[in-house]
Structures are given as C-alpha cells and as structure tokens.
mmCIF file of C-alpha atoms in Angstrom:
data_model
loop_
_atom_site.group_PDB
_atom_site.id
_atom_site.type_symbol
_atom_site.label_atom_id
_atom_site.label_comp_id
_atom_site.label_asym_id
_atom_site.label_seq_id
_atom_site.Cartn_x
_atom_site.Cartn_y
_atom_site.Cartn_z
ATOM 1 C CA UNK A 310 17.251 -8.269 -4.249
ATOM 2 C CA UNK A 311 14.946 -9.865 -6.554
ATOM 3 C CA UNK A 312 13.343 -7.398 -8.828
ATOM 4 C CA UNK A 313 10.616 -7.160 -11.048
ATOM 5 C CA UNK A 314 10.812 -4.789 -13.500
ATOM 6 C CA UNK A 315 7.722 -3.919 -15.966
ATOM 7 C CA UNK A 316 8.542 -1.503 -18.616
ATOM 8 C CA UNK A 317 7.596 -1.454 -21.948
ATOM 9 C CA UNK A 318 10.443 0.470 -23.657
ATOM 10 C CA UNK A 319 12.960 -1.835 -24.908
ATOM 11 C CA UNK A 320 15.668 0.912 -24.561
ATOM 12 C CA UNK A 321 14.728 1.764 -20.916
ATOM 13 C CA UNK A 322 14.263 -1.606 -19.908
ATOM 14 C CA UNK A 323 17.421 -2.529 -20.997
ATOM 15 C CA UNK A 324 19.092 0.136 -19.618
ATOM 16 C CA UNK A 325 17.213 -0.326 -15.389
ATOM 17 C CA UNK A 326 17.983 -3.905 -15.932
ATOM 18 C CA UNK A 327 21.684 -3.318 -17.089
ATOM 19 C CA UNK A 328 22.178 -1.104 -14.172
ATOM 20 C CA UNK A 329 20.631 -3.046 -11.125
ATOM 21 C CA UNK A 330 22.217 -6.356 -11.966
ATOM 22 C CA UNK A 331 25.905 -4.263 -12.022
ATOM 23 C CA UNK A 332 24.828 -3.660 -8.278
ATOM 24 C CA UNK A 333 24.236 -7.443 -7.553
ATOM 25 C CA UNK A 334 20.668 -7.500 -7.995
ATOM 26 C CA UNK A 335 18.079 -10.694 -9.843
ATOM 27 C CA UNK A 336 16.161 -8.478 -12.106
ATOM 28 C CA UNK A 337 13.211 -10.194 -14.103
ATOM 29 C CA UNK A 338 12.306 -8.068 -17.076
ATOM 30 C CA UNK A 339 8.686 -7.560 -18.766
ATOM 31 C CA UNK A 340 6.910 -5.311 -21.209
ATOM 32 C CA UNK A 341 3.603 -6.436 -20.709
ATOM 33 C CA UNK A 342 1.528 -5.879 -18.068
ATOM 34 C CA UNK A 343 -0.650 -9.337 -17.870
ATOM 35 C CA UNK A 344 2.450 -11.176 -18.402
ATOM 36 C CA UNK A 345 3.716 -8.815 -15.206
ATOM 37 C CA UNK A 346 0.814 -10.010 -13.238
ATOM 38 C CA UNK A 347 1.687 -13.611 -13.611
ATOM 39 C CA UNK A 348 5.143 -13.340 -12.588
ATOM 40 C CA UNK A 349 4.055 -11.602 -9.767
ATOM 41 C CA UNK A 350 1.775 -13.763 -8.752
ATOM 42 C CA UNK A 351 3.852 -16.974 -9.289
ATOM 43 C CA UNK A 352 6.690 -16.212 -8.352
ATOM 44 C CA UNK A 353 8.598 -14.080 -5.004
ATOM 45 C CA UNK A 354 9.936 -10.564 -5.864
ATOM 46 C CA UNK A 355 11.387 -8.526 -3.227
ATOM 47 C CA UNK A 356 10.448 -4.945 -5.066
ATOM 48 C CA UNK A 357 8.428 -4.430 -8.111
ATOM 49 C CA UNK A 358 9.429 -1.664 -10.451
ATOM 50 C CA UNK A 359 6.628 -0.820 -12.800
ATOM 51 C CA UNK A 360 6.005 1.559 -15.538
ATOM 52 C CA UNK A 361 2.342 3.079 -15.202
ATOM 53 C CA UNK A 362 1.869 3.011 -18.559
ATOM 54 C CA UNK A 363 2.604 -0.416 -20.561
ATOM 55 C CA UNK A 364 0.175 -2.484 -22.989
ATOM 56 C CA UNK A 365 -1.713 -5.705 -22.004
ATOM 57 C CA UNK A 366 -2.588 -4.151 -18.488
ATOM 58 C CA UNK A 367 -1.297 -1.027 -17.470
ATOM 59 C CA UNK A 368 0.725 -1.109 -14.425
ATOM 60 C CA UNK A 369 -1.733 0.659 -11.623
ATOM 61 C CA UNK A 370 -3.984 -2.044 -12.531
ATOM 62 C CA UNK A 371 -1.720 -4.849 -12.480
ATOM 63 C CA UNK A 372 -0.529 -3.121 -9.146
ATOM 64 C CA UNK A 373 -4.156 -3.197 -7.825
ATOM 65 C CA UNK A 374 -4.889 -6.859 -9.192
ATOM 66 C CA UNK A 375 -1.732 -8.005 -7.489
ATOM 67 C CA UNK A 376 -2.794 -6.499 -4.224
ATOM 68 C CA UNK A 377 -6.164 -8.059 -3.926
ATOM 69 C CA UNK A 378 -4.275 -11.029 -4.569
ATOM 70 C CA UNK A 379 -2.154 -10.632 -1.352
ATOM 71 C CA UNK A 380 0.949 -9.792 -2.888
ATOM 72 C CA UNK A 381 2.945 -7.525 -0.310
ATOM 73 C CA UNK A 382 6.368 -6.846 -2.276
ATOM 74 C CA UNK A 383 7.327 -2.917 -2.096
ATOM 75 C CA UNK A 384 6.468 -1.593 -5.696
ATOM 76 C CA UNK A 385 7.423 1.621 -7.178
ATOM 77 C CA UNK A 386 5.725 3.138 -9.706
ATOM 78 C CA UNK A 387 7.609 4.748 -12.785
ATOM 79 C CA UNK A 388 5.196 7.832 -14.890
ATOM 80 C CA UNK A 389 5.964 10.515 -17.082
ATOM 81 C CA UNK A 390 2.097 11.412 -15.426
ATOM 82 C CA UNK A 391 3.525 14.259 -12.758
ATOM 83 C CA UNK A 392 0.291 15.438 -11.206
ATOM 84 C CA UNK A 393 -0.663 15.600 -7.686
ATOM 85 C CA UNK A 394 -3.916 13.483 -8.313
ATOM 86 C CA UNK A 395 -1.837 10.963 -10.642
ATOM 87 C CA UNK A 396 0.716 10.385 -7.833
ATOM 88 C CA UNK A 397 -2.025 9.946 -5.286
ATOM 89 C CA UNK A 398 -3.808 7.791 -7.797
ATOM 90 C CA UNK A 399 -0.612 5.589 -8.001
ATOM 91 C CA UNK A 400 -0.166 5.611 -4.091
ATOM 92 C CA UNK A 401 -3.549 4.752 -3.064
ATOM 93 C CA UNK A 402 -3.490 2.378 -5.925
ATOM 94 C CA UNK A 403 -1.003 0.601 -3.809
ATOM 95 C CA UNK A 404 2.513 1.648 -5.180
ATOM 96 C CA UNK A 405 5.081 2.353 -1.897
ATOM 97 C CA UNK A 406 6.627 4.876 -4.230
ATOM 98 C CA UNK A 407 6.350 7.079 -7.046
ATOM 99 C CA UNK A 408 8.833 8.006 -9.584
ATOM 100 C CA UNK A 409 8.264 10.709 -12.294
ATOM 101 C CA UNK A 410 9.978 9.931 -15.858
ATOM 102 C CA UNK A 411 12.524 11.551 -16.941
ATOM 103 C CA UNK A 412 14.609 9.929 -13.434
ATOM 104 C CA UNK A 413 18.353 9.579 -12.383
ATOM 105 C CA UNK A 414 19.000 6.420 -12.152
ATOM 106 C CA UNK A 415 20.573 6.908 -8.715
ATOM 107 C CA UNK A 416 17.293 8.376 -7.396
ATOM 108 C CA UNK A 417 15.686 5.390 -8.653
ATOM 109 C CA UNK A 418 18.478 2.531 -6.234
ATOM 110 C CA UNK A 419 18.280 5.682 -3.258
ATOM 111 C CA UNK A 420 14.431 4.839 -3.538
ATOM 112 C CA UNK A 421 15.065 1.109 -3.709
ATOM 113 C CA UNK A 422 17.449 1.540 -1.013
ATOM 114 C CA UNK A 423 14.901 2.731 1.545
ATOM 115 C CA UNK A 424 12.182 0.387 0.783
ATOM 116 C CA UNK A 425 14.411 -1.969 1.162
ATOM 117 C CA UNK A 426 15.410 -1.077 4.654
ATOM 118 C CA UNK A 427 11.449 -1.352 5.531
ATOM 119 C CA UNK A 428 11.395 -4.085 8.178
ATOM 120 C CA UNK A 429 8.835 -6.678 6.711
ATOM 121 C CA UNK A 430 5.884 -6.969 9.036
ATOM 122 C CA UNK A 431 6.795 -10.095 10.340
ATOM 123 C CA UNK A 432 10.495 -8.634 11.572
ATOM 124 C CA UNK A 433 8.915 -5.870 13.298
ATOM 125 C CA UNK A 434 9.833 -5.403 17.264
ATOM 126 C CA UNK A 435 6.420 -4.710 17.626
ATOM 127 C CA UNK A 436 4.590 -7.460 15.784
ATOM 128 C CA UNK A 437 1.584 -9.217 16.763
ATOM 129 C CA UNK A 438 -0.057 -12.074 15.083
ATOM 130 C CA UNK A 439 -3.489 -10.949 16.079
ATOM 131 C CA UNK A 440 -4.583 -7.651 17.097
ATOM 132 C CA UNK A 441 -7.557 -6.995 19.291
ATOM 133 C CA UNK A 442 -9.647 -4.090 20.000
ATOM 134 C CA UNK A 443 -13.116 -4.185 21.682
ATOM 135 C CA UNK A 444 -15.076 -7.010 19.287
ATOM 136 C CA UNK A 445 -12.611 -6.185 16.445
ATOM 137 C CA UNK A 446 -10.258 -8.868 15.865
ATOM 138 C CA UNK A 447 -7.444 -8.533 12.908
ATOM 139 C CA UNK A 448 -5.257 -11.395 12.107
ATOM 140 C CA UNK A 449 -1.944 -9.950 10.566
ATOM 141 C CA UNK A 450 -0.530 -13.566 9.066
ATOM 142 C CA UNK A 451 -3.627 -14.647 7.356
ATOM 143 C CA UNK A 452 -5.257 -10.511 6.103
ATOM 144 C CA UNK A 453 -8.433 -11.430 7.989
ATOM 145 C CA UNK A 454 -10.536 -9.194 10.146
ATOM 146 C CA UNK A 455 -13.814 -10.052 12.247
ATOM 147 C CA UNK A 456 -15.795 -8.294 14.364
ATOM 148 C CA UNK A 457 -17.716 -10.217 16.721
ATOM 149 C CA UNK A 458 -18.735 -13.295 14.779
ATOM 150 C CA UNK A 459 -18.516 -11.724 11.266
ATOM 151 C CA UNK A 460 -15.686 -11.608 8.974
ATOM 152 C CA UNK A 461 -15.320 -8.278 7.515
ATOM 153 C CA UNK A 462 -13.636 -7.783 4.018
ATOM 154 C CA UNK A 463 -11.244 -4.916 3.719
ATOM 155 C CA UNK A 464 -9.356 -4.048 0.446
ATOM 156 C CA UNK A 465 -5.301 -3.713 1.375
ATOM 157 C CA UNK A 466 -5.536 -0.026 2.400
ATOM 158 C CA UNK A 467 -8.378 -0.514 4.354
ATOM 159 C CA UNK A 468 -6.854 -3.120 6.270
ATOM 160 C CA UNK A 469 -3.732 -0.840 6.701
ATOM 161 C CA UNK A 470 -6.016 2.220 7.979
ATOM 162 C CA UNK A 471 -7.787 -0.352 10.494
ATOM 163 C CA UNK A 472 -4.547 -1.845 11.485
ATOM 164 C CA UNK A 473 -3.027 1.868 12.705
ATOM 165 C CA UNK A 474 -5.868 2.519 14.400
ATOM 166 C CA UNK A 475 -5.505 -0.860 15.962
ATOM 167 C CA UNK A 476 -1.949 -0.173 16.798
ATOM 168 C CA UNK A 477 -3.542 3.195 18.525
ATOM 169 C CA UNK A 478 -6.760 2.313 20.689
ATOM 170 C CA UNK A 479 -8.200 4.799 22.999
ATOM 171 C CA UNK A 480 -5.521 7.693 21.229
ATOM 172 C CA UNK A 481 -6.744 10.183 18.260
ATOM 173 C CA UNK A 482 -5.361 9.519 15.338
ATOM 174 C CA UNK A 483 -4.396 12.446 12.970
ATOM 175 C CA UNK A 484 -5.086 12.736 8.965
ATOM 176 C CA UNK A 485 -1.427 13.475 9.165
ATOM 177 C CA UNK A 486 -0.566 10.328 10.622
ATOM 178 C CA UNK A 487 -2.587 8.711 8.309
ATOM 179 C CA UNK A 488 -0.929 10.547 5.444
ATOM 180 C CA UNK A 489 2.176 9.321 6.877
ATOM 181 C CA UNK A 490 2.541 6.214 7.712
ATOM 182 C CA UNK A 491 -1.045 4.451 5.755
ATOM 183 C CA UNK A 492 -0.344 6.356 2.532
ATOM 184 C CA UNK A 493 3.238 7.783 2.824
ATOM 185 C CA UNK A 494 2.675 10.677 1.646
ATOM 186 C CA UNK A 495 5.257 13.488 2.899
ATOM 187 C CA UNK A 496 2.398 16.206 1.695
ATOM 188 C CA UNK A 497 -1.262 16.886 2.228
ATOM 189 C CA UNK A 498 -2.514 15.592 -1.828
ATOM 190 C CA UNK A 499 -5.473 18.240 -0.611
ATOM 191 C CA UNK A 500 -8.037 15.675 -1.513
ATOM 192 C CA UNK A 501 -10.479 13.625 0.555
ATOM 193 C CA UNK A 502 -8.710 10.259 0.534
ATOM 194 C CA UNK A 503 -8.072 9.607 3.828
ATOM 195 C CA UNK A 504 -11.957 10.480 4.613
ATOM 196 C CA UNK A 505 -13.467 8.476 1.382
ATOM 197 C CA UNK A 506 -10.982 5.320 3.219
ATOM 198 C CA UNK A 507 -12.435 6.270 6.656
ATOM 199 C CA UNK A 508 -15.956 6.420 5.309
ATOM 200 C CA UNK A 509 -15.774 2.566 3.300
ATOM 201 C CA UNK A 510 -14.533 1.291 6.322
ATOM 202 C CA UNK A 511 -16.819 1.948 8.744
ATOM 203 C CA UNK A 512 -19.558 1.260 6.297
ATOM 204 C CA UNK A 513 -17.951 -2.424 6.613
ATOM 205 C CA UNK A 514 -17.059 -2.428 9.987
ATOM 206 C CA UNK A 515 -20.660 -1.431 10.894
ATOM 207 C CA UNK A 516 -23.099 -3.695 8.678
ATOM 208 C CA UNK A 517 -25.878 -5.141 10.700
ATOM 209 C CA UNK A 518 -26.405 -2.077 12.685
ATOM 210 C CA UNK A 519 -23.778 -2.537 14.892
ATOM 211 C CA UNK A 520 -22.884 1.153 17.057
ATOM 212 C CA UNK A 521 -19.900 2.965 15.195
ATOM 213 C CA UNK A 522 -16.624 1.193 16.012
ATOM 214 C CA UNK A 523 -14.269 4.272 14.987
ATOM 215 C CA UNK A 524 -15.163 7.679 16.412
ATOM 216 C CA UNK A 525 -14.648 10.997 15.068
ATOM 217 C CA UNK A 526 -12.678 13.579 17.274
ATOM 218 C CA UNK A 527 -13.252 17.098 15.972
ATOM 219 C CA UNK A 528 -9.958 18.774 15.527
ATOM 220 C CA UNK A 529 -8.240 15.895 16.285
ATOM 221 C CA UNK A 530 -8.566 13.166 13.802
ATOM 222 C CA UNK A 531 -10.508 9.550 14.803
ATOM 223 C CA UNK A 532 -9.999 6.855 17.466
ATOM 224 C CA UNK A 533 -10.915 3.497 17.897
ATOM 225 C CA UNK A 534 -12.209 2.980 21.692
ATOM 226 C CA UNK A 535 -11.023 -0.295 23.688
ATOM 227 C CA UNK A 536 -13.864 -0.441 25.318
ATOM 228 C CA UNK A 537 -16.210 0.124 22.053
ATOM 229 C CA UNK A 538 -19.437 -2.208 21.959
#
C-alpha cells in the first residue's frame, strides 16, 4: 500500500516508516501537518497514518480539512489522548481508526490489515451510482445529494448517515447500527452524536419547509419512508 504517515517525532517516524516498508509497503513520511495536507491532497494514498498531535496543523484538523476536500483514503489516528470523548472526537472527526500511544507495532499493520480489506465503495456487490428514496436523490460517484430540485450540502458523515438510511428505506434504523457501521464504533461513546448528526441533517434535508424526510420511531431508532413527500 501507499501510506502516508504524519508524525512529528523523528524517532517514531523513523521507526513506523522502517517497519512498513520491511513489509513491502510506499510509505511517505511528514512531521508537519500543513505539509500533510498537501500531500494528501495532491497526491493518492491508500491509508493515512496520522499523529493527532503534530505542529503546523494538528492531525484531526488536517483529517477534517482533507475530508471536506473529498479525500476518502482510510486514516488512522495515532494519540497518547486515551479518553472516550477524545476517541470519539477523532472518529467523528473522520479517522476509520484510533490508536492510543504507547502501541505494538503489530497492532498498528493488524489495524492496517483490516482497513485494508474494506471493499472501496466502488467494488461493493451492492453498489449503486445513484440512490433514490422518495424526492431524495444521492449520487455516490460525484458526493452530491438533492432533494427535489435542491442540492443539499452534507459534511462526509452526514452524507454517510443519509446514505445508510438510504440503503434502508421503509426499515428502522437503530443508534446501534449507526454506531456500527456510520461511526464504527464497537461501544456506545454514551454521548449524543448520533442524535446531534441526525438533528443537522434533517435541518438540511428540510429547508424550505419541506415535511420531515426521516422519521423518528420510538424505541426503535429512525427510518426514511419510500413513499415520503
């Protein structure tokens, strides 16, 4: 693979980048986050390895900035920050992974390993180009989503949240679910993420008065109807 790897101590960096090219892999090495951002955004990276904290631009942020900007490469993030609202601060950030510092460096390829088994979305059995529910329309090759005759702009976990309820019309979707396979978290972070996401998006989906497009199922989670107005 083709890896990115942002980290600003020399010794560590050395060390990750010594390590992954013994197993085969193209490793491009920076310390600074800006310089990070470039790369990233210039140049294709299968995974992106990034320290959370580095100078120029911390990583979160050059994660964030790199999302916006459409990049879709698996990132894990690597902090010596091991609380529950840091890690879901670096997974809603958009990070597919988090790693706490001090690390084996085996846990760090086993991690690699299994994003890199991820079927991109455009390998998936069950791709579609455009996905269509009621007047919601969501175009998975260009990141576009309209409703009716207005575009609607969704920040990447937005768009993931709407595309799973896409994927799901006319069935309730659990937080759990959501947890799962929107955030991948493997534990509730016992915070109100999934409902501040829920909450954005239908203020988006429904500007210009338009009825509710996602309804709220009490004790089951939310659902998008197919036959929604």
């Amino acid at each position: 693979m083709r890896i990115l790897l942002l980290e600003d101590d020399r010794d560590t960096r050395d060390y990750l980048g010594r390590g992954l090219k013994e197993l085969g892999h193209c490793v491009v090495a920076e310390s600074d986050g800006k310089a990070a951002l470039a790369r990233t955004l210039s140049e294709a990276f299968d995974i992106l390895i990034l320290d959370r904290m580095v100078p120029g631009l911390d990583g979160l942020t050059m994660l964030r900035l790199a999302r916006e900007a459409g990049c879709q490469a698996p990132a894990i993030i690597l902090s010596a920050m091991a609380g529950i609202e840091d890690r879901v601060a670096g997974l809603e950030g958009g990070a597919d992974d988090y790693l706490i510092k001090p690390f084996a460096f085996a846990e760090l390829t086993a991690r690699l390993g299994a994003l890199a088994r991820r079927p991109p979305p455009g390998d998936r059995g069950d791709f579609q180009a455009l996905l269509r529910v009621a007047d919601i329309e969501m175009d998975l090759l260009r990141r576009t989503v309209r409703r009716g005759d207005r575009p609607v702009e969704l920040q990447p976990r937005e768009f993931s949240l709407l595309e799973f309820l896409l994927r799901n019309p006319d069935r309730p979707v659990t937080r759990t679910m959501l947890l799962d396979r929107v955030w991948n978290f493997g534990f509730d972070p016992k915070t109100n993420i999934v409902e501040t996401h829920m909450s954005r998006l239908r203020t988006k989906l429904n500007e210009g008065g338009r009825e509710d497009a996602i309804r709220t199922i009490r004790g089951s989670g939310y659902m998008v109807l197919s036959s929604a107005q």
